PDB file of C-alpha atoms in Angstrom:
ATOM      1  CA  MET A   1      -3.295 -22.652  22.477  1.00  0.00           C
ATOM      2  CA  ASN A   2      -6.015 -23.983  24.763  1.00  0.00           C
ATOM      3  CA  VAL A   3      -9.588 -22.843  24.228  1.00  0.00           C
ATOM      4  CA  GLU A   4     -11.746 -22.450  27.293  1.00  0.00           C
ATOM      5  CA  ASP A   5     -15.472 -21.739  27.571  1.00  0.00           C
ATOM      6  CA  LYS A   6     -14.667 -18.157  28.556  1.00  0.00           C
ATOM      7  CA  ASP A   7     -12.818 -17.708  25.232  1.00  0.00           C
ATOM      8  CA  ILE A   8     -15.904 -18.707  23.275  1.00  0.00           C
ATOM      9  CA  ILE A   9     -18.075 -16.341  25.325  1.00  0.00           C
ATOM     10  CA  GLN A  10     -15.493 -13.565  24.900  1.00  0.00           C
ATOM     11  CA  LYS A  11     -15.453 -14.157  21.135  1.00  0.00           C
ATOM     12  CA  GLU A  12     -19.138 -13.216  20.979  1.00  0.00           C
ATOM     13  CA  SER A  13     -18.507 -10.224  23.227  1.00  0.00           C
ATOM     14  CA  VAL A  14     -15.731  -9.009  20.917  1.00  0.00           C
ATOM     15  CA  ARG A  15     -17.984  -9.542  17.884  1.00  0.00           C
ATOM     16  CA  ARG A  16     -20.689  -7.317  19.458  1.00  0.00           C
ATOM     17  CA  GLU A  17     -18.211  -4.714  20.688  1.00  0.00           C
ATOM     18  CA  LEU A  18     -16.651  -4.309  17.223  1.00  0.00           C
ATOM     19  CA  ARG A  19     -20.076  -4.505  15.530  1.00  0.00           C
ATOM     20  CA  VAL A  20     -18.981  -7.230  13.128  1.00  0.00           C
ATOM     21  CA  SER A  21     -21.794  -9.714  13.700  1.00  0.00           C
ATOM     22  CA  GLU A  22     -22.459 -10.369  10.008  1.00  0.00           C
ATOM     23  CA  LYS A  23     -18.896  -9.906   8.786  1.00  0.00           C
ATOM     24  CA  LYS A  24     -16.136 -12.211   7.603  1.00  0.00           C
ATOM     25  CA  ILE A  25     -13.069 -11.450   9.726  1.00  0.00           C
ATOM     26  CA  ILE A  26      -9.481 -11.278   8.513  1.00  0.00           C
ATOM     27  CA  LEU A  27      -6.989 -11.179  11.392  1.00  0.00           C
ATOM     28  CA  PHE A  28      -3.378 -10.076  11.813  1.00  0.00           C
ATOM     29  CA  VAL A  29      -1.514 -10.348  15.127  1.00  0.00           C
ATOM     30  CA  GLY A  30       1.985  -8.923  15.528  1.00  0.00           C
ATOM     31  CA  ARG A  31       4.171  -5.885  15.940  1.00  0.00           C
ATOM     32  CA  LEU A  32       3.376  -2.999  13.623  1.00  0.00           C
ATOM     33  CA  VAL A  33       6.724  -2.528  11.915  1.00  0.00           C
ATOM     34  CA  ALA A  34       7.462  -2.347   8.173  1.00  0.00           C
ATOM     35  CA  ARG A  35       8.910  -5.866   7.828  1.00  0.00           C
ATOM     36  CA  LYS A  36       5.652  -7.424   9.059  1.00  0.00           C
ATOM     37  CA  GLY A  37       4.106  -6.442   5.707  1.00  0.00           C
ATOM     38  CA  VAL A  38       0.793  -5.172   7.092  1.00  0.00           C
ATOM     39  CA  GLN A  39       0.831  -2.455   4.435  1.00  0.00           C
ATOM     40  CA  TYR A  40       0.442  -5.207   1.804  1.00  0.00           C
ATOM     41  CA  LEU A  41      -2.355  -6.803   3.788  1.00  0.00           C
ATOM     42  CA  ILE A  42      -4.222  -3.489   3.936  1.00  0.00           C
ATOM     43  CA  LYS A  43      -3.829  -3.034   0.165  1.00  0.00           C
ATOM     44  CA  ALA A  44      -5.097  -6.590  -0.395  1.00  0.00           C
ATOM     45  CA  PHE A  45      -7.994  -5.957   1.971  1.00  0.00           C
ATOM     46  CA  SER A  46      -8.868  -2.777   0.069  1.00  0.00           C
ATOM     47  CA  LYS A  47      -9.210  -4.791  -3.153  1.00  0.00           C
ATOM     48  CA  LEU A  48     -11.424  -7.342  -1.426  1.00  0.00           C
ATOM     49  CA  ARG A  49     -13.515  -4.614   0.218  1.00  0.00           C
ATOM     50  CA  LYS A  50     -14.290  -3.099  -3.207  1.00  0.00           C
ATOM     51  CA  GLU A  51     -15.956  -6.398  -4.128  1.00  0.00           C
ATOM     52  CA  ARG A  52     -17.586  -7.297  -0.819  1.00  0.00           C
ATOM     53  CA  ASN A  53     -19.107  -5.281   1.988  1.00  0.00           C
ATOM     54  CA  ASP A  54     -19.174  -8.218   4.411  1.00  0.00           C
ATOM     55  CA  VAL A  55     -15.486  -8.173   5.380  1.00  0.00           C
ATOM     56  CA  ASN A  56     -13.512  -6.535   8.189  1.00  0.00           C
ATOM     57  CA  LEU A  57      -9.814  -6.553   9.003  1.00  0.00           C
ATOM     58  CA  ILE A  58      -8.731  -6.756  12.634  1.00  0.00           C
ATOM     59  CA  ILE A  59      -5.169  -5.744  13.426  1.00  0.00           C
ATOM     60  CA  VAL A  60      -3.868  -6.697  16.872  1.00  0.00           C
ATOM     61  CA  GLY A  61      -0.542  -5.158  17.812  1.00  0.00           C
ATOM     62  CA  ASP A  62       1.303  -1.912  18.211  1.00  0.00           C
ATOM     63  CA  GLY A  63       4.470  -0.328  16.942  1.00  0.00           C
ATOM     64  CA  ASP A  64       6.222   2.488  15.108  1.00  0.00           C
ATOM     65  CA  TYR A  65       4.353   1.793  11.879  1.00  0.00           C
ATOM     66  CA  LYS A  66       0.816   2.107  13.267  1.00  0.00           C
ATOM     67  CA  LYS A  67       0.197   5.708  12.210  1.00  0.00           C
ATOM     68  CA  ARG A  68       1.421   5.035   8.665  1.00  0.00           C
ATOM     69  CA  LEU A  69      -0.883   2.019   8.442  1.00  0.00           C
ATOM     70  CA  GLN A  70      -3.834   4.060   9.708  1.00  0.00           C
ATOM     71  CA  ASN A  71      -3.066   6.752   7.115  1.00  0.00           C
ATOM     72  CA  LEU A  72      -2.941   4.084   4.401  1.00  0.00           C
ATOM     73  CA  CYS A  73      -6.395   2.899   5.486  1.00  0.00           C
ATOM     74  CA  LYS A  74      -7.708   6.458   5.122  1.00  0.00           C
ATOM     75  CA  LYS A  75      -6.056   6.864   1.724  1.00  0.00           C
ATOM     76  CA  LEU A  76      -7.641   3.594   0.523  1.00  0.00           C
ATOM     77  CA  ASP A  77     -10.988   4.511   2.120  1.00  0.00           C
ATOM     78  CA  VAL A  78     -11.188   1.409   4.324  1.00  0.00           C
ATOM     79  CA  GLU A  79     -10.656   3.015   7.742  1.00  0.00           C
ATOM     80  CA  ASN A  80     -14.209   2.119   8.841  1.00  0.00           C
ATOM     81  CA  ASP A  81     -13.611  -1.567   8.083  1.00  0.00           C
ATOM     82  CA  VAL A  82     -10.156  -1.919   9.665  1.00  0.00           C
ATOM     83  CA  HIS A  83      -9.973  -2.202  13.450  1.00  0.00           C
ATOM     84  CA  PHE A  84      -6.647  -1.356  15.129  1.00  0.00           C
ATOM     85  CA  LEU A  85      -6.964  -2.937  18.579  1.00  0.00           C
ATOM     86  CA  GLY A  86      -3.487  -2.297  19.946  1.00  0.00           C
ATOM     87  CA  TRP A  87      -1.426  -4.790  21.896  1.00  0.00           C
ATOM     88  CA  ILE A  88      -3.292  -7.645  23.597  1.00  0.00           C
ATOM     89  CA  LYS A  89      -1.678 -10.093  26.041  1.00  0.00           C
ATOM     90  CA  ASN A  90      -1.029 -13.552  24.575  1.00  0.00           C
ATOM     91  CA  GLU A  91      -3.328 -15.234  27.072  1.00  0.00           C
ATOM     92  CA  ARG A  92      -6.196 -13.037  25.832  1.00  0.00           C
ATOM     93  CA  LEU A  93      -5.783 -13.694  22.090  1.00  0.00           C
ATOM     94  CA  ALA A  94      -7.858 -16.877  21.754  1.00  0.00           C
ATOM     95  CA  PRO A  95     -11.207 -15.067  21.258  1.00  0.00           C
ATOM     96  CA  TYR A  96      -9.725 -13.087  18.353  1.00  0.00           C
ATOM     97  CA  TYR A  97      -8.383 -16.206  16.666  1.00  0.00           C
ATOM     98  CA  LEU A  98     -11.755 -17.906  17.207  1.00  0.00           C
ATOM     99  CA  LEU A  99     -13.537 -14.904  15.688  1.00  0.00           C
ATOM    100  CA  CYS A 100     -11.554 -14.826  12.449  1.00  0.00           C
ATOM    101  CA  ASN A 101     -12.363 -16.594   9.200  1.00  0.00           C
ATOM    102  CA  VAL A 102      -8.745 -16.357   8.044  1.00  0.00           C
ATOM    103  CA  PHE A 103      -5.473 -15.414   9.713  1.00  0.00           C
ATOM    104  CA  VAL A 104      -2.871 -13.567   7.626  1.00  0.00           C
ATOM    105  CA  LEU A 105       0.866 -13.171   8.287  1.00  0.00           C
ATOM    106  CA  PRO A 106       2.254 -11.023   5.430  1.00  0.00           C
ATOM    107  CA  SER A 107       5.813 -10.635   6.802  1.00  0.00           C
ATOM    108  CA  PHE A 108       8.778 -10.492   4.479  1.00  0.00           C
ATOM    109  CA  ALA A 109      11.396 -11.307   7.123  1.00  0.00           C
ATOM    110  CA  GLU A 110      10.201 -13.747   9.784  1.00  0.00           C
ATOM    111  CA  ALA A 111      12.375 -16.590  11.072  1.00  0.00           C
ATOM    112  CA  TRP A 112       9.356 -18.654  12.177  1.00  0.00           C
ATOM    113  CA  GLY A 113       6.054 -16.885  12.901  1.00  0.00           C
ATOM    114  CA  LEU A 114       4.536 -18.499  15.991  1.00  0.00           C
ATOM    115  CA  VAL A 115       1.204 -16.754  15.339  1.00  0.00           C
ATOM    116  CA  LEU A 116       0.656 -19.200  12.460  1.00  0.00           C
ATOM    117  CA  ASN A 117       0.898 -22.083  14.946  1.00  0.00           C
ATOM    118  CA  GLU A 118      -1.557 -20.306  17.254  1.00  0.00           C
ATOM    119  CA  ALA A 119      -4.153 -19.684  14.529  1.00  0.00           C
ATOM    120  CA  MET A 120      -3.816 -23.178  13.108  1.00  0.00           C
ATOM    121  CA  SER A 121      -4.085 -24.782  16.563  1.00  0.00           C
ATOM    122  CA  LEU A 122      -7.614 -23.346  16.639  1.00  0.00           C
ATOM    123  CA  GLY A 123      -8.428 -24.752  13.208  1.00  0.00           C
ATOM    124  CA  LYS A 124      -8.146 -21.488  11.306  1.00  0.00           C
ATOM    125  CA  PRO A 125      -7.027 -21.316   7.673  1.00  0.00           C
ATOM    126  CA  VAL A 126      -3.976 -19.124   7.183  1.00  0.00           C
ATOM    127  CA  VAL A 127      -2.334 -17.064   4.483  1.00  0.00           C
ATOM    128  CA  SER A 128       1.347 -16.308   4.814  1.00  0.00           C
ATOM    129  CA  THR A 129       4.228 -15.248   2.629  1.00  0.00           C
ATOM    130  CA  THR A 130       7.377 -16.938   1.461  1.00  0.00           C
ATOM    131  CA  GLY A 131       9.211 -14.607   3.861  1.00  0.00           C
ATOM    132  CA  VAL A 132       7.914 -16.579   6.867  1.00  0.00           C
ATOM    133  CA  GLY A 133       9.910 -19.670   7.834  1.00  0.00           C
ATOM    134  CA  ALA A 134       6.952 -21.506   9.373  1.00  0.00           C
ATOM    135  CA  ALA A 135       4.919 -21.170   6.168  1.00  0.00           C
ATOM    136  CA  TYR A 136       6.990 -23.889   4.497  1.00  0.00           C
ATOM    137  CA  ASP A 137       6.504 -26.392   7.325  1.00  0.00           C
ATOM    138  CA  LEU A 138       2.914 -25.622   8.305  1.00  0.00           C
ATOM    139  CA  ILE A 139       0.984 -24.605   5.188  1.00  0.00           C
ATOM    140  CA  LYS A 140      -0.227 -27.107   2.619  1.00  0.00           C
ATOM    141  CA  ASN A 141      -1.328 -24.849  -0.248  1.00  0.00           C
ATOM    142  CA  GLY A 142      -5.046 -25.120  -0.860  1.00  0.00           C
ATOM    143  CA  VAL A 143      -5.552 -27.468   2.105  1.00  0.00           C
ATOM    144  CA  ASN A 144      -5.103 -25.433   5.296  1.00  0.00           C
ATOM    145  CA  GLY A 145      -4.218 -22.118   3.695  1.00  0.00           C
ATOM    146  CA  PHE A 146      -1.954 -20.512   1.150  1.00  0.00           C
ATOM    147  CA  ARG A 147       1.679 -19.459   0.916  1.00  0.00           C
ATOM    148  CA  VAL A 148       2.131 -16.466  -1.392  1.00  0.00           C
ATOM    149  CA  PRO A 149       5.098 -14.369  -2.550  1.00  0.00           C
ATOM    150  CA  GLU A 150       6.188 -11.675  -0.121  1.00  0.00           C
ATOM    151  CA  LYS A 151       5.410  -7.990  -0.830  1.00  0.00           C
ATOM    152  CA  ASP A 152       2.646  -9.022  -3.251  1.00  0.00           C
ATOM    153  CA  ASP A 153      -0.703  -7.501  -2.275  1.00  0.00           C
ATOM    154  CA  ASP A 154      -2.410  -9.012  -5.329  1.00  0.00           C
ATOM    155  CA  ALA A 155      -1.373 -12.561  -4.342  1.00  0.00           C
ATOM    156  CA  LEU A 156      -2.523 -11.897  -0.766  1.00  0.00           C
ATOM    157  CA  TYR A 157      -5.850 -10.600  -2.063  1.00  0.00           C
ATOM    158  CA  LYS A 158      -6.427 -13.691  -4.244  1.00  0.00           C
ATOM    159  CA  ALA A 159      -5.550 -16.123  -1.437  1.00  0.00           C
ATOM    160  CA  ILE A 160      -7.738 -14.356   1.134  1.00  0.00           C
ATOM    161  CA  LYS A 161     -10.591 -14.176  -1.389  1.00  0.00           C
ATOM    162  CA  LYS A 162     -10.399 -17.941  -2.021  1.00  0.00           C
ATOM    163  CA  ILE A 163     -10.685 -18.661   1.693  1.00  0.00           C
ATOM    164  CA  ILE A 164     -13.400 -16.075   2.402  1.00  0.00           C
ATOM    165  CA  SER A 165     -15.458 -17.252  -0.563  1.00  0.00           C
TER     166      SER A 165
END
């Protein structure tokens, strides 16, 4: 993924628009379907949010599972700190990757997971699960991110917390 000057400018525009200027940003990009594991990410984020008020979760994507995920955010009382941005064209994703402090791919059935490559190409630490094929080839635990067991919100929480801290 190539970064252009406009991407850096847009990153600051997105930061202002979402009102996250002083926040640590956790990012997910992908379809909102059950197998992507976003429900586990939201649960992990909820645990982190109870400890810190300087974190926000940005979810880029759309799908059948969106309403359930939004309801989960309400149930866990984090709806004001989770931003559902909908689908964004690939060529417009760079500012979101640049904005994040950590990229998370919590899928439990993912042959590769190209979004990991995209985030890492911009120097971002990543957290992914053992259900993502690319996690084995791309992630060096504790170096450029963490690989955690799938469907384990506690492991996701601990890995994200290590990176954010």
